[in-house]
């Protein structure tokens, strides 16, 4: 099947694979720079995201915006999306089946964007992408490299809003991401 942003967005709009879509206002495919070198993946849309059809626009999203700016980027420079594209009721964690049903869309986003570095925001994103063995408190801040793409698991901004003491570690992780991006740029020049 054709791989393009238009066809991907149409497929997401038409999807009824897992049933989450029965209770939503809008699908939330993700947004940002379609050729970004840096991609952020969260868990799933919350109430505000569901109303607007945009990823990370509620309270956690506002913190994510600050985190991205502190790294020296803008939201427009990066690509932001979630594991599931429909809001789970009461913001519950998406089930492994729901995450698996949505994974082909994330794969296509990855193939279209071709990021060099991916930040995995929270345990759900880190587990869905890197495997069930991930424990976010243990594994955050540790690079995982797969086929030349670097993955950094870190805390979800919603977790940082609940527990400010985690911000210090999260900032260490984001500084490591910033350094990796610089390193990649320096190595990739002609
Ligand atoms: N939390 C997420 O994981 N994603 C969003 O888009 C908003 C909140």
mmCIF file of N, CA, C and O in Angstrom, residues 76-120:
data_model
loop_
_atom_site.group_PDB
_atom_site.id
_atom_site.type_symbol
_atom_site.label_atom_id
_atom_site.label_comp_id
_atom_site.label_asym_id
_atom_site.label_seq_id
_atom_site.Cartn_x
_atom_site.Cartn_y
_atom_site.Cartn_z
ATOM 1 N N UNK A 76 7.620 22.829 16.234
ATOM 2 C CA UNK A 76 7.492 22.716 14.774
ATOM 3 C C UNK A 76 8.676 21.974 14.160
ATOM 4 O O UNK A 76 8.582 21.455 13.053
ATOM 5 N N UNK A 77 9.783 21.938 14.871
ATOM 6 C CA UNK A 77 10.984 21.263 14.328
ATOM 7 C C UNK A 77 10.962 19.762 14.557
ATOM 8 O O UNK A 77 11.725 19.038 13.926
ATOM 9 N N UNK A 78 10.172 19.304 15.507
ATOM 10 C CA UNK A 78 10.181 17.886 15.873
ATOM 11 C C UNK A 78 8.844 17.253 15.484
ATOM 12 O O UNK A 78 7.910 17.958 15.110
ATOM 13 N N UNK A 79 8.769 15.921 15.566
ATOM 14 C CA UNK A 79 7.494 15.244 15.308
ATOM 15 C C UNK A 79 7.010 14.623 16.613
ATOM 16 O O UNK A 79 7.804 14.017 17.343
ATOM 17 N N UNK A 80 5.715 14.796 16.894
ATOM 18 C CA UNK A 80 5.147 14.356 18.172
ATOM 19 C C UNK A 80 3.937 13.467 17.909
ATOM 20 O O UNK A 80 3.027 13.853 17.154
ATOM 21 N N UNK A 81 3.922 12.290 18.497
ATOM 22 C CA UNK A 81 2.756 11.414 18.327
ATOM 23 C C UNK A 81 2.628 10.496 19.544
ATOM 24 O O UNK A 81 3.362 10.646 20.533
ATOM 25 N N UNK A 82 1.702 9.565 19.469
ATOM 26 C CA UNK A 82 1.423 8.653 20.577
ATOM 27 C C UNK A 82 1.392 7.213 20.106
ATOM 28 O O UNK A 82 1.256 6.946 18.910
ATOM 29 N N UNK A 83 1.437 6.298 21.060
ATOM 30 C CA UNK A 83 1.279 4.872 20.740
ATOM 31 C C UNK A 83 -0.125 4.611 20.191
ATOM 32 O O UNK A 83 -0.272 3.997 19.145
ATOM 33 N N UNK A 84 -1.162 5.067 20.903
ATOM 34 C CA UNK A 84 -2.527 4.906 20.371
ATOM 35 C C UNK A 84 -3.071 6.268 19.919
ATOM 36 O O UNK A 84 -2.772 7.293 20.518
ATOM 37 N N UNK A 85 -3.838 6.224 18.853
ATOM 38 C CA UNK A 85 -4.312 7.456 18.222
ATOM 39 C C UNK A 85 -5.716 7.843 18.691
ATOM 40 O O UNK A 85 -6.248 8.861 18.235
ATOM 41 N N UNK A 86 -6.315 7.025 19.553
ATOM 42 C CA UNK A 86 -7.634 7.331 20.116
ATOM 43 C C UNK A 86 -7.507 7.394 21.634
ATOM 44 O O UNK A 86 -6.787 6.600 22.235
ATOM 45 N N UNK A 87 -8.275 8.307 22.252
ATOM 46 C CA UNK A 87 -8.196 8.463 23.704
ATOM 47 C C UNK A 87 -8.816 7.258 24.418
ATOM 48 O O UNK A 87 -9.990 6.943 24.220
ATOM 49 N N UNK A 88 -8.051 6.602 25.287
ATOM 50 C CA UNK A 88 -8.656 5.556 26.109
ATOM 51 C C UNK A 88 -9.589 6.196 27.144
ATOM 52 O O UNK A 88 -9.274 7.265 27.678
ATOM 53 N N UNK A 89 -10.752 5.563 27.426
ATOM 54 C CA UNK A 89 -11.691 6.158 28.373
ATOM 55 C C UNK A 89 -11.050 6.421 29.729
ATOM 56 O O UNK A 89 -10.247 5.607 30.204
ATOM 57 N N UNK A 90 -11.388 7.531 30.327
ATOM 58 C CA UNK A 90 -10.824 7.952 31.631
ATOM 59 C C UNK A 90 -9.295 7.988 31.627
ATOM 60 O O UNK A 90 -8.664 7.832 32.684
ATOM 61 N N UNK A 91 -8.713 8.146 30.455
ATOM 62 C CA UNK A 91 -7.243 8.199 30.323
ATOM 63 C C UNK A 91 -6.555 6.961 30.878
ATOM 64 O O UNK A 91 -5.405 7.042 31.316
ATOM 65 N N UNK A 92 -7.244 5.823 30.843
ATOM 66 C CA UNK A 92 -6.566 4.612 31.326
ATOM 67 C C UNK A 92 -5.421 4.260 30.378
ATOM 68 O O UNK A 92 -5.373 4.731 29.234
ATOM 69 N N UNK A 93 -4.526 3.436 30.880
ATOM 70 C CA UNK A 93 -3.402 2.982 30.061
ATOM 71 C C UNK A 93 -3.962 2.094 28.935
ATOM 72 O O UNK A 93 -4.792 1.223 29.205
ATOM 73 N N UNK A 94 -3.532 2.312 27.684
ATOM 74 C CA UNK A 94 -4.022 1.426 26.620
ATOM 75 C C UNK A 94 -3.592 -0.014 26.868
ATOM 76 O O UNK A 94 -2.492 -0.252 27.381
ATOM 77 N N UNK A 95 -4.468 -0.963 26.536
ATOM 78 C CA UNK A 95 -4.116 -2.373 26.740
ATOM 79 C C UNK A 95 -3.048 -2.768 25.722
ATOM 80 O O UNK A 95 -2.905 -2.112 24.677
ATOM 81 N N UNK A 96 -2.334 -3.865 25.986
ATOM 82 C CA UNK A 96 -1.352 -4.337 24.996
ATOM 83 C C UNK A 96 -1.994 -4.609 23.637
ATOM 84 O O UNK A 96 -1.391 -4.356 22.602
ATOM 85 N N UNK A 97 -3.256 -5.062 23.640
ATOM 86 C CA UNK A 97 -3.961 -5.338 22.367
ATOM 87 C C UNK A 97 -4.238 -4.030 21.619
ATOM 88 O O UNK A 97 -4.094 -3.964 20.393
ATOM 89 N N UNK A 98 -4.643 -3.003 22.360
ATOM 90 C CA UNK A 98 -4.905 -1.704 21.722
ATOM 91 C C UNK A 98 -3.608 -1.115 21.174
ATOM 92 O O UNK A 98 -3.585 -0.594 20.047
ATOM 93 N N UNK A 99 -2.551 -1.222 21.955
ATOM 94 C CA UNK A 99 -1.252 -0.710 21.494
ATOM 95 C C UNK A 99 -0.805 -1.466 20.241
ATOM 96 O O UNK A 99 -0.346 -0.862 19.265
ATOM 97 N N UNK A 100 -0.988 -2.796 20.256
ATOM 98 C CA UNK A 100 -0.555 -3.610 19.108
ATOM 99 C C UNK A 100 -1.385 -3.278 17.870
ATOM 100 O O UNK A 100 -0.849 -3.209 16.762
ATOM 101 N N UNK A 101 -2.676 -3.030 18.058
ATOM 102 C CA UNK A 101 -3.550 -2.722 16.918
ATOM 103 C C UNK A 101 -3.133 -1.408 16.256
ATOM 104 O O UNK A 101 -3.294 -1.241 15.049
ATOM 105 N N UNK A 102 -2.611 -0.491 17.038
ATOM 106 C CA UNK A 102 -2.222 0.828 16.515
ATOM 107 C C UNK A 102 -0.785 0.858 15.993
ATOM 108 O O UNK A 102 -0.389 1.819 15.330
ATOM 109 N N UNK A 103 -0.012 -0.160 16.288
ATOM 110 C CA UNK A 103 1.422 -0.139 15.978
ATOM 111 C C UNK A 103 1.737 0.033 14.485
ATOM 112 O O UNK A 103 2.706 0.724 14.151
ATOM 113 N N UNK A 104 0.931 -0.541 13.567
ATOM 114 C CA UNK A 104 1.254 -0.315 12.140
ATOM 115 C C UNK A 104 1.271 1.172 11.776
ATOM 116 O O UNK A 104 2.047 1.583 10.901
ATOM 117 N N UNK A 105 0.454 1.971 12.447
ATOM 118 C CA UNK A 105 0.454 3.413 12.153
ATOM 119 C C UNK A 105 1.747 4.063 12.635
ATOM 120 O O UNK A 105 2.322 4.906 11.961
ATOM 121 N N UNK A 106 2.192 3.651 13.809
ATOM 122 C CA UNK A 106 3.451 4.209 14.334
ATOM 123 C C UNK A 106 4.617 3.811 13.425
ATOM 124 O O UNK A 106 5.510 4.610 13.152
ATOM 125 N N UNK A 107 4.583 2.566 12.943
ATOM 126 C CA UNK A 107 5.652 2.120 12.028
ATOM 127 C C UNK A 107 5.680 2.980 10.781
ATOM 128 O O UNK A 107 6.736 3.365 10.295
ATOM 129 N N UNK A 108 4.497 3.277 10.256
ATOM 130 C CA UNK A 108 4.439 4.111 9.048
ATOM 131 C C UNK A 108 4.912 5.529 9.353
ATOM 132 O O UNK A 108 5.601 6.145 8.534
ATOM 133 N N UNK A 109 4.559 6.045 10.521
ATOM 134 C CA UNK A 109 5.052 7.380 10.891
ATOM 135 C C UNK A 109 6.570 7.379 10.947
ATOM 136 O O UNK A 109 7.232 8.296 10.474
ATOM 137 N N UNK A 110 7.104 6.306 11.509
ATOM 138 C CA UNK A 110 8.549 6.180 11.601
ATOM 139 C C UNK A 110 9.175 6.151 10.191
ATOM 140 O O UNK A 110 10.185 6.817 9.929
ATOM 141 N N UNK A 111 8.551 5.383 9.287
ATOM 142 C CA UNK A 111 9.095 5.265 7.926
ATOM 143 C C UNK A 111 8.997 6.581 7.158
ATOM 144 O O UNK A 111 9.855 6.900 6.332
ATOM 145 N N UNK A 112 7.959 7.352 7.437
ATOM 146 C CA UNK A 112 7.798 8.639 6.747
ATOM 147 C C UNK A 112 8.751 9.692 7.315
ATOM 148 O O UNK A 112 9.369 10.445 6.573
ATOM 149 N N UNK A 113 8.859 9.742 8.641
ATOM 150 C CA UNK A 113 9.676 10.795 9.273
ATOM 151 C C UNK A 113 11.166 10.467 9.167
ATOM 152 O O UNK A 113 11.980 11.332 8.920
ATOM 153 N N UNK A 114 11.503 9.200 9.348
ATOM 154 C CA UNK A 114 12.910 8.753 9.378
ATOM 155 C C UNK A 114 13.731 9.535 10.407
ATOM 156 O O UNK A 114 14.771 10.135 10.080
ATOM 157 N N UNK A 115 13.288 9.563 11.662
ATOM 158 C CA UNK A 115 14.031 10.307 12.687
ATOM 159 C C UNK A 115 15.351 9.612 13.010
ATOM 160 O O UNK A 115 15.496 8.399 12.779
ATOM 161 N N UNK A 116 16.276 10.371 13.546
ATOM 162 C CA UNK A 116 17.548 9.779 13.975
ATOM 163 C C UNK A 116 17.490 9.419 15.454
ATOM 164 O O UNK A 116 18.162 8.489 15.912
ATOM 165 N N UNK A 117 16.705 10.195 16.199
ATOM 166 C CA UNK A 117 16.592 9.989 17.648
ATOM 167 C C UNK A 117 15.113 10.027 18.037
ATOM 168 O O UNK A 117 14.358 10.871 17.532
ATOM 169 N N UNK A 118 14.718 9.084 18.908
ATOM 170 C CA UNK A 118 13.318 9.003 19.351
ATOM 171 C C UNK A 118 13.281 9.034 20.875
ATOM 172 O O UNK A 118 13.945 8.223 21.534
ATOM 173 N N UNK A 119 12.505 9.975 21.421
ATOM 174 C CA UNK A 119 12.324 10.038 22.874
ATOM 175 C C UNK A 119 11.024 9.312 23.202
ATOM 176 O O UNK A 119 9.958 9.644 22.660
ATOM 177 N N UNK A 120 11.114 8.318 24.068
ATOM 178 C CA UNK A 120 9.950 7.533 24.480
ATOM 179 C C UNK A 120 9.473 8.072 25.818
ATOM 180 O O UNK A 120 10.173 7.965 26.833
#
